[in-house]
Each structure stands twice: as structure tokens, then as C-alpha cells.
Amino acid sequence: MSATAEPIRLGVLGLGRAFTLMLPTFLGDPRVRLVAAYDPHPGARAAFETTFGGVALGDEQSVCDHPDVEWVYLATPHQMHARHVQLAAERGKHVLVEKPMALSMADADTMVEVCARAGTRLIVGHSHSFNAPVLLAHELIASGRYGAVRMVHALQYTDFLYRPRRPEELDTARGGGVVFSQAAHQVDIVRLLAGGETRTVRALMGRWDASRPTEGAYSALLQFANGAFASISYNGYGFYDSDTQMDGVGEMGTAKARDAHQATRARLAAATSEAAEVDLKAARNFGGTAFTMPTLRGPDAAQHFGPVIVSCDLADLRLTPTGVEVVSQAGIEFVPIKLPEVPRAEVIDELWRVARDGALPAHGGEWSRATLEVCLAMLKSEASGTDIPLERQVAAPS
Amino acid sequence: MSATAEPIRLGVLGLGRAFTLMLPTFLGDPRVRLVAAYDPHPGARAAFETTFGGVALGDEQSVCDHPDVEWVYLATPHQMHARHVQLAAERGKHVLVEKPMALSMADADTMVEVCARAGTRLIVGHSHSFNAPVLLAHELIASGRYGAVRMVHALQYTDFLYRPRRPEELDTARGGGVVFSQAAHQVDIVRLLAGGETRTVRALMGRWDASRPTEGAYSALLQFANGAFASISYNGYGFYDSDTQMDGVGEMGTAKARDAHQATRARLAAATSEAAEVDLKAARNFGGTAFTMPTLRGPDAAQHFGPVIVSCDLADLRLTPTGVEVVSQAGIEFVPIKLPEVPRAEVIDELWRVARDGALPAHGGEWSRATLEVCLAMLKSEASGTDIPLERQVAAPS
């Protein structure tokens, strides 16, 4: 933080799961200050005032109207993003909006357009493409020293489908399932590493549990304008845990129990109704009955999104939670990341560069709309049984 | 071996690389006896007589004619397989033929037809779908206790393209490249575990080294008749070694140096002409100037073909070089294989069941033709940019 610059004053819309996952960042990073918030849950609003000393307001508009708010951090359900970005932009407020950016290209277009019209900035994140090892790999590739990127392989086996869910999270039409929620990460990472401009997508989907009737798994092939291709696979029904390939470090950058996926299923099995499941989810969120404040300490490892290998002409780069393993003819070299001082500090790094240093976002509206286009194309490809050509792609930032 | 049954008397066509890789099996397994052989290299013929006490003959036909030969083990270059199977079948000899079975469906048809007409048996192998952990996983799936197979993921990063090659091995039209040579393994494994009946294939290929102008990498998606899908990826330009995910055990079932891929490239760099490269390859083969007889001891681990995960309704099965890790709601259970007494004893197990016990081959002509169909479809898919439907598939043996 430059000595003269003030912390960025955030207004928050939505104090649910996404906000809860950003808590360690907001609590620990002095570059942001949370000044106002709205959420329909009174418990969350009360907790916000207690925790941050900000003001909890009565609706979304009041947060966007609040004179102290510079940027709106938008963590409302996916389908509300477009409306809320518009609300903020029309009041001259910049927006940091959670992934997935939106559920339709029309909504993504609206978000880009209202911000352009208002002259406000839009950053989409957190997503795992902000993770320090991904940024380091991107930097190593951009250095040119390993030649062209040829092939990317990404894999993730999680307990995603058995975490407590609201009904809409199990309904693809309302933004549920692993494509909107998880491919949004994996595609963003792979696009960043493979140049960004996806040309075609072919995807297959798994919907294997009739009681949770949305996509829980996929495998897909992506072709890029530069000739590279990627294979991405995700299994959210995972008994197997691909974090075992990531030094036993979980998605959130902390050590993970070997039986974490089994424990997730056991907890869910104890919730005997849809309402009980919704309560289970709400309880763990900020201000909920089972919520515990995160301990504030620097992370031991970066957050990550499973095994990723990038093959270049002169080296294979394997992402780990603490750096990038570069395997070349010279042997194996480990390039460590600088550990972020708080989890997801990388998001605030980008926010700061944009808000205080006048930089353009790396994870801006056009970039993120292109990731959404790929995700939507995955669903279309599965339905049509064909490759889907892409038309709204943009190159990775350099 | 049943006490009364005689060893199976093999005649060998081709004493090159494939034969060299079968040497530990032939030397160590008392169920086979090598009685005759032909190879164009005099050094290999001489070594055959010295090593096995069999007779080296002047051409392929003489081996097939030899009255002591019951089965012909065919390890000639891929494009000769059809002709040589015909030679053997017309003389009433059964055939064990190396993968890939052939380079065209027409040749595969010929092989199936001539054997059917002659009433002789055809087994295609060795391939890595014979490996004990693959067979164990197949058995665990067939038991039904884990429910339906939903998704298979297979991955392999090797130094394939930088091993010493004859010119035709770098020419796809003559059977070169990783699709014919390596997808033949991976597809056979995945088909066996996912039910066998592939419905469609979509594949992308990498041809990244102009000095070795054939496919060196691929990623593909396979859909199966039972609704399962598979994602398979192979990178034969690998600096990274996916055997690091297999307890550091290499494809041949023995411990592998971390810098094995780097050493392969260094050796090749020292061969400064095509002729020098051919010599380098020939030298390491049976009877060659740099050939060393394999030490005869039981393997510490099974041979394998890289990381494979099979997701069923009730468990994920992860293949390892010593067994199958079954991850279910009950936790992680490791089911060990019974280690084969000699490397690739599993091939002789099947050969024995067919030759002495009257069983039908699991890796027979129709089965293996279906694997070839998938491999050919991978090349077609890359060329056409579309899914390729498959029509000659057969179910996995139960």
C-alpha cells in the first residue's frame, strides 16, 4: 500500500457463502475497509456491524447510494449479478463481483455495458485464477523462456455436490451445478495459461445422482487460437480427493483431512429435508448459528483448484500450492511463490492496482464474459453432441 | 500350470523391441518354450539360438511351417501383422500378436477372418490392459459392489517421442506416433474398465516437433454405450514424468530415475543422424551391441500405463502399480494385486487359458479391432474437427 493512499471503501451486497470465504481477506488486508452492507438475513447484518464497524442498510440500493462506498463487492446469488452491477454503476460505483459473472451472455453484456457507460470499473473475482501459483505460471510463460504453450491438463475431484446447497444450486437453469460454479474457476485458469482465446469447446457431463439433479461432473476439450489445447476434468461426486496430488493442501490453502469428502457426505446425510439442508448451509455462513470467525494468520500455502500441468515447448510447468515446478531438460526446478500475507490477497492486489494505481483489470468484464461463454458452450456442447465455436473470446492479459 | 500340460511351444517372428520387452517373460515363465524364430538381423537370430536353444530359421514362413510351433508370437512391424497372421493361420497355427493389432480396419478384418476360417485363436498383446491392477479393477467393477461406472480419467506423460526410433515410427502413415503405439494401450485399458462399447470419440493432437513429424500428444473424450465417459490424455514430449504419480515406478514395473526423460533426450541428442538413431535403437534390442540380458527376478510392482481413476456410483478406483485404491464412503481401502511371478505373466495366463484350458481370449481379435477402431477414430476426429461415431465395438469380457 502506498503510504498516502487510503484503504478502498467497500460496500457489500450479500453476506452469504461467497462473502464468508472472503472474510479472512477482508479481516486481514489493511487495503480494504468494509463500510456498508446489505443481506436479507438479520443475523448476518448484525454480525457485519459488530465485526467491521460498518453500517448494515435496508436494501441493495442504499448500499450503492451510500456516499462512503467507493467499490461494491457483489456476492449475491449469480442470477442477481447483472441487476446489482447496474444498480452500482448507475450510482458511479465500481464493482468487484463474485464468479460466475452471470448465467447468460445477455447479462454479461449488460454488466460490461452499464460499467462502460458509467465509466466505472468491473473486476470479476475471487476466482482461483487469482491464485499466486497461477499468476506465477502465467508470468513464467509470458517470459518466453519456455517457448509456446502447447497443452494444458487440469483435473479436480471434490465433494462439491454433497456440500449443503440451496435448491437453486442443484438446478442448472438457475445457475446450479459444477459448470457455472466450478468450471468458472477451471476455465478461467486454463484460459489464462493457454492464451485466453478459446476457439472451440467439446464437453461431456455427468448427472449421476437423481436426488441432486444437476451437472456434478464433466470432461471437456478446449482448442485455442494459438494452437494449444486443453483437457479439463471435474468430478464433484468425488470419493477420491485430488488434493492428495496437491501436497494434501485443500482448495482454501490449508491442510485437509484425508476423509474430508466422506465427512461432507455424512453431514449431508444427517440433513433429512431440503429445509434442513438450507439451514445447514446458512448456519456455516457469516452470522449463522454454526459460524466461527476465521483465525487471522498468514496462509501456509496458496489456494488452488487442483492439479494443473502446462506443457510448453521447453518445459512442463506443474502448479503446486506453494509454487510452480518447472520440469525442463535441465531437470526439476521449483519456483516458489511469495506467499500472500492474507488468503486471497491477490484479489486485493488487483483491486488496488485498478482502484488506486489506475491499471486496467486483468479479470475484467470482457475477460470474464469470455470465460462464461466457454462455460455456457460446455453445456451446449453436451446437449448438441458437437464442438461449439466461440466468438466472444479475448486474449490473456500480458 | 496343470501338472500334465506341456509348455506352449512358441515360434517367434520379429526379435526387435517388442520381443526384447517380452524377454523377461519368456525367460522366466515355464509355461512357454521358444522353439523357433525368424528376424532379419543375424545377431538377433544367433542370440535366439544361444539363449533359448530354439532354431533360427531363414524366413517367416519357415517358422509358421515348423512342426514344433503351436503358437506364433508375432512382434514384426505393425504393418506386417495382417500378412503374418495369415501366414500362421493358414498353417493352423494360433497367434499372439503385439499391439497395435494393425494400422487399418481392413487389416484387422483380415486377421479376424483368416483365424476364424482356419479355426485358430488370436490374442492381441502384450498391451498394458493385461496389467494385474487393470484386471483387478475390472474384476472389482464386475463384482457390482461399487455400482455403475460413470467416468474414467487416464493420463500419461512420457519421453516416447525421444526414444530412438526407426524412420517409420515417426511417420503416421506407416504406423508411427503415439496414437498407434500408445493410445493402443490407453484406449484398451479405458475400454476394459468402462464396458468396452465406445460410441463416439473426439480427439485433439499435438505435433510440436517438426524434426519428429508425427503425433506426440493427444487429449480425447470417449462416450460409452452404458453412458460412461472417459477423458484420456497423453504427452510423449513430456519433460514431466507422470510416473511420479505412480509411486516412482516406471511403465515396466521397476523404480525409475527422476531424470529418466532428460536422459532419454540427452542420449538422442548424441545420435547425430537418422542412421545413428536407428543403430542406437537396434543396439539396445535383443542380440544388439548394447543389449544386456534382463536379470531374472520377480517384479516389485506391476507394469502400468500411468494414472487411471475410475469413478463408479459408490467408489472411485485409483490404479497403482501394486493394486487398486478403493475410495468410498467407508474411506480408503487398498486392494493389493497378487504380484505376477515374472513380468507380464498376465499375458501367459491368458495364453494358457486359451491354449490349454479352451477358454476364449479376453484380448481377442474382435476386442482388439474395436480398440484399433477407436485409435483410428482419434486421428479422424482431429482431421475432421468432429466427433467420430464407432460401429465395430464389442462389450468388455465379463
Coordinates of C-alpha atoms in Angstrom, one line a residue, chain A residues 46-344:
Chain A
A46 CA -25.8 -7.7 12.9
A47 CA -22.6 -9.6 12.6
F48 CA -21.4 -7.2 9.9
E49 CA -21.8 -4.2 12.1
T50 CA -20.2 -5.9 15.1
T51 CA -17.3 -7.3 13.0
F52 CA -16.5 -4.4 10.7
G53 CA -18.0 -1.3 12.4
G54 CA -19.7 -0.6 9.1
V55 CA -23.4 0.1 8.7
A56 CA -25.9 -2.5 7.7
L57 CA -28.5 -1.0 5.5
G58 CA -32.1 -2.0 4.5
D59 CA -31.6 -2.8 0.8
E60 CA -29.1 -3.1 -2.1
Q61 CA -29.8 0.4 -3.4
S62 CA -29.0 2.0 -0.1
V63 CA -25.5 0.4 -0.1
C64 CA -24.9 1.6 -3.7
D65 CA -26.2 5.1 -2.7
H66 CA -24.1 5.3 0.4
P67 CA -21.6 8.2 0.0
D68 CA -18.7 6.3 1.7
V69 CA -18.9 3.4 -0.7
E70 CA -16.3 3.5 -3.5
W71 CA -16.5 -0.1 -4.7
V72 CA -19.3 -2.5 -4.3
Y73 CA -18.3 -6.1 -3.5
L74 CA -21.1 -8.1 -5.0
A75 CA -21.7 -11.6 -3.6
T76 CA -25.4 -12.0 -4.2
P77 CA -26.8 -15.2 -6.0
H78 CA -25.5 -15.5 -9.6
Q79 CA -28.7 -14.5 -11.3
M80 CA -28.8 -11.2 -9.5
H81 CA -25.4 -10.0 -10.5
A82 CA -26.5 -8.1 -13.6
R83 CA -29.2 -6.1 -11.8
H84 CA -26.8 -5.3 -8.9
V85 CA -23.9 -4.3 -11.2
Q86 CA -26.3 -1.9 -12.9
L87 CA -27.5 -0.6 -9.5
A88 CA -23.9 0.2 -8.6
A89 CA -22.7 1.5 -11.9
E90 CA -25.6 3.9 -12.3
R91 CA -24.5 5.4 -9.0
G92 CA -20.9 5.7 -10.2
K93 CA -19.7 2.9 -8.0
H94 CA -17.1 0.4 -9.2
V95 CA -17.8 -3.3 -8.7
L96 CA -15.9 -6.4 -7.6
V97 CA -18.3 -9.2 -8.5
E98 CA -18.0 -12.9 -7.5
K99 CA -17.8 -15.6 -10.1
P100 CA -19.7 -16.8 -12.0
M101 CA -20.1 -13.4 -13.5
A102 CA -23.6 -14.2 -14.7
L103 CA -25.7 -17.0 -16.1
S104 CA -26.3 -15.7 -19.6
M105 CA -24.3 -13.8 -22.2
A106 CA -27.1 -11.2 -22.2
D107 CA -26.5 -10.5 -18.5
A108 CA -22.7 -10.4 -19.0
D109 CA -23.2 -7.9 -21.9
T110 CA -25.4 -5.8 -19.6
M111 CA -22.7 -5.8 -16.9
V112 CA -20.0 -4.7 -19.3
E113 CA -22.2 -2.1 -21.0
V114 CA -23.5 -0.4 -17.9
C115 CA -20.0 -0.1 -16.5
A116 CA -18.6 1.3 -19.8
R117 CA -21.5 3.8 -19.9
A118 CA -20.9 4.9 -16.4
G119 CA -17.1 4.9 -16.7
T120 CA -16.8 2.5 -13.7
R121 CA -14.5 -0.5 -13.3
L122 CA -15.6 -4.1 -13.1
I123 CA -13.5 -6.9 -11.7
V124 CA -14.8 -10.5 -11.6
G125 CA -13.5 -12.5 -8.6
H126 CA -12.4 -14.1 -6.5
S127 CA -11.8 -16.9 -8.8
H128 CA -9.0 -19.4 -8.5
S129 CA -7.2 -17.8 -11.5
F130 CA -6.2 -15.1 -9.0
N131 CA -4.1 -17.7 -7.0
A132 CA -0.4 -16.9 -6.7
P133 CA 0.8 -20.1 -8.4
V134 CA -1.5 -19.5 -11.4
L135 CA -0.2 -15.9 -11.7
L136 CA 3.4 -17.1 -11.3
A137 CA 2.9 -19.8 -14.1
H138 CA 1.4 -17.1 -16.3
E139 CA 4.4 -14.9 -15.7
L140 CA 6.8 -17.7 -16.4
I141 CA 5.0 -18.4 -19.7
A142 CA 4.9 -14.8 -20.6
S143 CA 8.7 -14.5 -20.1
G144 CA 9.0 -16.6 -23.2
R145 CA 11.8 -18.7 -21.8
Y146 CA 9.9 -22.0 -22.2
G147 CA 8.6 -21.4 -25.7
A148 CA 5.0 -21.7 -26.8
V149 CA 2.2 -23.3 -24.7
R150 CA 1.1 -26.5 -26.3
M151 CA -1.2 -28.4 -23.9
V152 CA -2.8 -27.8 -20.6
H153 CA -4.2 -30.5 -18.4
A154 CA -6.4 -29.7 -15.4
L155 CA -8.2 -32.1 -13.0
Q156 CA -10.3 -31.7 -9.9
Y157 CA -12.1 -34.3 -7.8
T158 CA -14.1 -32.8 -5.0
D159 CA -17.2 -33.2 -2.7
F160 CA -18.9 -30.3 -4.4
L161 CA -22.3 -31.9 -5.0
Y162 CA -22.6 -33.0 -1.4
R163 CA -21.9 -29.7 0.3
P164 CA -25.1 -28.2 1.7
R165 CA -27.0 -26.4 -1.0
R166 CA -29.9 -24.1 -1.6
P167 CA -32.4 -25.7 -4.1
E168 CA -31.3 -23.4 -6.9
E169 CA -27.7 -24.6 -6.6
L170 CA -29.0 -28.0 -7.7
D171 CA -30.9 -26.6 -10.7
T172 CA -28.8 -25.8 -13.8
A173 CA -31.5 -23.4 -15.1
R174 CA -31.0 -21.2 -12.0
G175 CA -27.2 -21.4 -12.2
G176 CA -26.7 -24.6 -10.2
G177 CA -24.2 -27.4 -10.9
V178 CA -20.5 -27.6 -11.4
V179 CA -20.3 -25.8 -14.8
F180 CA -21.4 -22.4 -13.5
S181 CA -19.8 -22.8 -10.2
Q182 CA -16.6 -24.8 -10.8
A183 CA -15.8 -24.7 -14.5
A184 CA -15.9 -20.9 -13.9
H185 CA -12.6 -21.4 -11.9
Q186 CA -11.0 -24.1 -14.1
V187 CA -11.8 -22.5 -17.4
D188 CA -10.5 -19.1 -16.1
I189 CA -7.2 -20.7 -15.0
V190 CA -6.8 -22.7 -18.2
R191 CA -7.6 -19.7 -20.4
L192 CA -5.1 -17.5 -18.6
L193 CA -2.4 -20.1 -19.1
A194 CA -3.2 -21.0 -22.7
G195 CA -3.5 -17.5 -24.1
G196 CA -7.2 -16.8 -23.4
E197 CA -8.7 -17.1 -26.9
T198 CA -10.7 -20.3 -26.9
R199 CA -11.8 -21.4 -30.4
T200 CA -13.9 -24.5 -29.7
V201 CA -15.3 -26.5 -26.8
R202 CA -16.4 -30.1 -26.6
A203 CA -17.8 -31.3 -23.3
L204 CA -19.4 -34.3 -21.7
M205 CA -21.3 -34.0 -18.5
G206 CA -22.2 -36.3 -15.6
R207 CA -25.6 -36.2 -13.8
W208 CA -25.4 -39.3 -11.8
D209 CA -27.5 -38.6 -8.7
A210 CA -31.2 -38.1 -9.3
S211 CA -31.6 -36.6 -5.9
R212 CA -29.3 -33.7 -6.8
P213 CA -30.4 -33.3 -10.5
T214 CA -27.7 -31.0 -11.9
E215 CA -24.3 -31.5 -13.5
G216 CA -21.9 -32.9 -11.0
A217 CA -19.0 -33.8 -13.3
Y218 CA -17.6 -33.0 -16.7
S219 CA -14.7 -33.6 -19.0
A220 CA -14.0 -31.1 -21.8
L221 CA -11.6 -30.3 -24.6
L222 CA -10.7 -26.7 -25.5
Q223 CA -8.9 -25.5 -28.6
F224 CA -7.1 -22.2 -28.5
A225 CA -6.4 -19.6 -31.2
N226 CA -2.6 -20.1 -30.7
G227 CA -2.9 -23.8 -31.5
A228 CA -2.7 -25.0 -27.9
F229 CA -5.3 -27.4 -26.5
A230 CA -6.6 -28.2 -23.0
S231 CA -8.2 -31.1 -21.3
I232 CA -10.2 -30.3 -18.2
S233 CA -12.0 -32.7 -16.0
Y234 CA -14.0 -32.2 -12.8
N235 CA -15.8 -34.7 -10.6
G236 CA -17.9 -33.2 -7.8
Y237 CA -19.1 -36.6 -6.7
G238 CA -15.6 -37.4 -5.8
F239 CA -14.9 -40.0 -3.1
Y240 CA -11.3 -39.6 -4.3
D241 CA -9.7 -36.3 -3.4
S242 CA -7.4 -34.8 -5.9
D243 CA -5.9 -32.6 -3.2
T244 CA -3.8 -35.7 -2.4
Q245 CA -1.9 -34.6 -5.5
M246 CA -1.5 -31.1 -4.1
D247 CA 0.5 -32.0 -1.0
G248 CA -2.7 -32.6 0.9
V249 CA -3.5 -28.9 0.8
G250 CA -7.1 -28.1 0.2
E251 CA -8.7 -25.5 -2.1
M252 CA -8.6 -22.9 0.6
G253 CA -4.8 -23.3 1.1
T254 CA -4.9 -25.2 4.3
A255 CA -4.1 -28.8 5.3
K256 CA -7.0 -31.1 4.5
A257 CA -8.1 -34.3 6.3
R258 CA -7.9 -37.5 4.2
D259 CA -11.6 -38.2 4.9
A260 CA -12.9 -34.7 4.2
H261 CA -15.1 -35.9 1.3
Q262 CA -16.6 -38.7 3.4
A263 CA -17.3 -36.2 6.3
T264 CA -19.1 -33.9 3.8
R265 CA -21.4 -36.7 2.7
A266 CA -22.0 -37.8 6.3
R267 CA -23.0 -34.3 7.3
L268 CA -25.4 -34.0 4.4
A269 CA -26.9 -37.4 5.1
A270 CA -27.9 -36.1 8.6
A271 CA -29.9 -33.2 7.0
T272 CA -33.1 -35.0 6.3
S273 CA -35.0 -32.4 4.4
E274 CA -34.4 -29.6 1.9
A275 CA -35.1 -27.1 4.6
A276 CA -32.6 -28.8 6.9
E277 CA -30.0 -28.7 4.2
V278 CA -30.6 -25.0 3.6
D279 CA -30.3 -24.4 7.4
L280 CA -27.1 -26.4 7.4
K281 CA -25.6 -24.2 4.7
A282 CA -26.9 -20.9 6.4
A283 CA -25.6 -22.0 9.8
R284 CA -22.0 -22.1 8.5
N285 CA -22.1 -18.7 6.9
F286 CA -21.2 -15.4 8.4
G287 CA -23.5 -14.6 11.3
G288 CA -25.0 -18.1 11.2
T289 CA -25.5 -20.3 14.3
A290 CA -22.6 -22.5 13.5
F291 CA -20.3 -19.8 12.2
T292 CA -16.9 -19.4 13.7
M293 CA -14.7 -16.4 12.9
P294 CA -11.6 -17.4 10.9
T295 CA -8.3 -17.3 12.8
L296 CA -6.2 -14.5 11.4
R297 CA -2.8 -15.8 10.3
G298 CA -0.9 -15.8 7.1
P299 CA -1.6 -18.8 4.9
D300 CA 0.9 -21.7 4.7
A301 CA 0.1 -22.3 1.1
A302 CA -1.8 -20.7 -1.7
Q303 CA -5.4 -21.5 -2.5
H304 CA -5.6 -23.8 -5.5
F305 CA -8.0 -25.6 -7.9
G306 CA -6.4 -29.0 -8.2
P307 CA -3.6 -30.4 -10.4
V308 CA -2.7 -28.3 -13.5
I309 CA 0.1 -29.1 -15.9
V310 CA 1.1 -26.7 -18.7
S311 CA 3.2 -28.1 -21.4
C312 CA 5.4 -25.7 -23.3
D313 CA 8.0 -26.4 -26.0
L314 CA 10.9 -26.3 -23.5
A315 CA 9.3 -27.2 -20.1
D316 CA 6.3 -28.6 -18.3
L317 CA 5.0 -26.4 -15.5
R318 CA 3.2 -28.1 -12.7
L319 CA 1.3 -25.9 -10.3
T320 CA 1.6 -26.7 -6.6
P321 CA 0.1 -24.9 -3.6
T322 CA 3.4 -23.2 -2.9
G323 CA 4.8 -22.6 -6.4
V324 CA 5.5 -23.9 -9.8
E325 CA 7.6 -27.0 -10.5
V326 CA 9.4 -26.3 -13.8
V327 CA 10.5 -29.6 -15.4
S328 CA 12.8 -29.0 -18.4
Q329 CA 15.8 -30.6 -20.0
A330 CA 17.9 -29.0 -17.1
G331 CA 15.9 -31.1 -14.6
I332 CA 13.3 -30.1 -12.0
E333 CA 13.4 -26.5 -10.7
F334 CA 10.9 -25.4 -8.1
V335 CA 10.0 -21.7 -8.3
P336 CA 8.3 -20.7 -5.1
I337 CA 5.5 -18.1 -4.9
K338 CA 5.7 -15.3 -2.5
L339 CA 3.1 -16.4 0.0
P340 CA 0.2 -13.9 0.2
E341 CA 0.1 -12.2 3.6
V342 CA -3.6 -13.0 3.9
P343 CA -5.6 -15.5 1.9
R344 CA -6.7 -14.1 -1.5

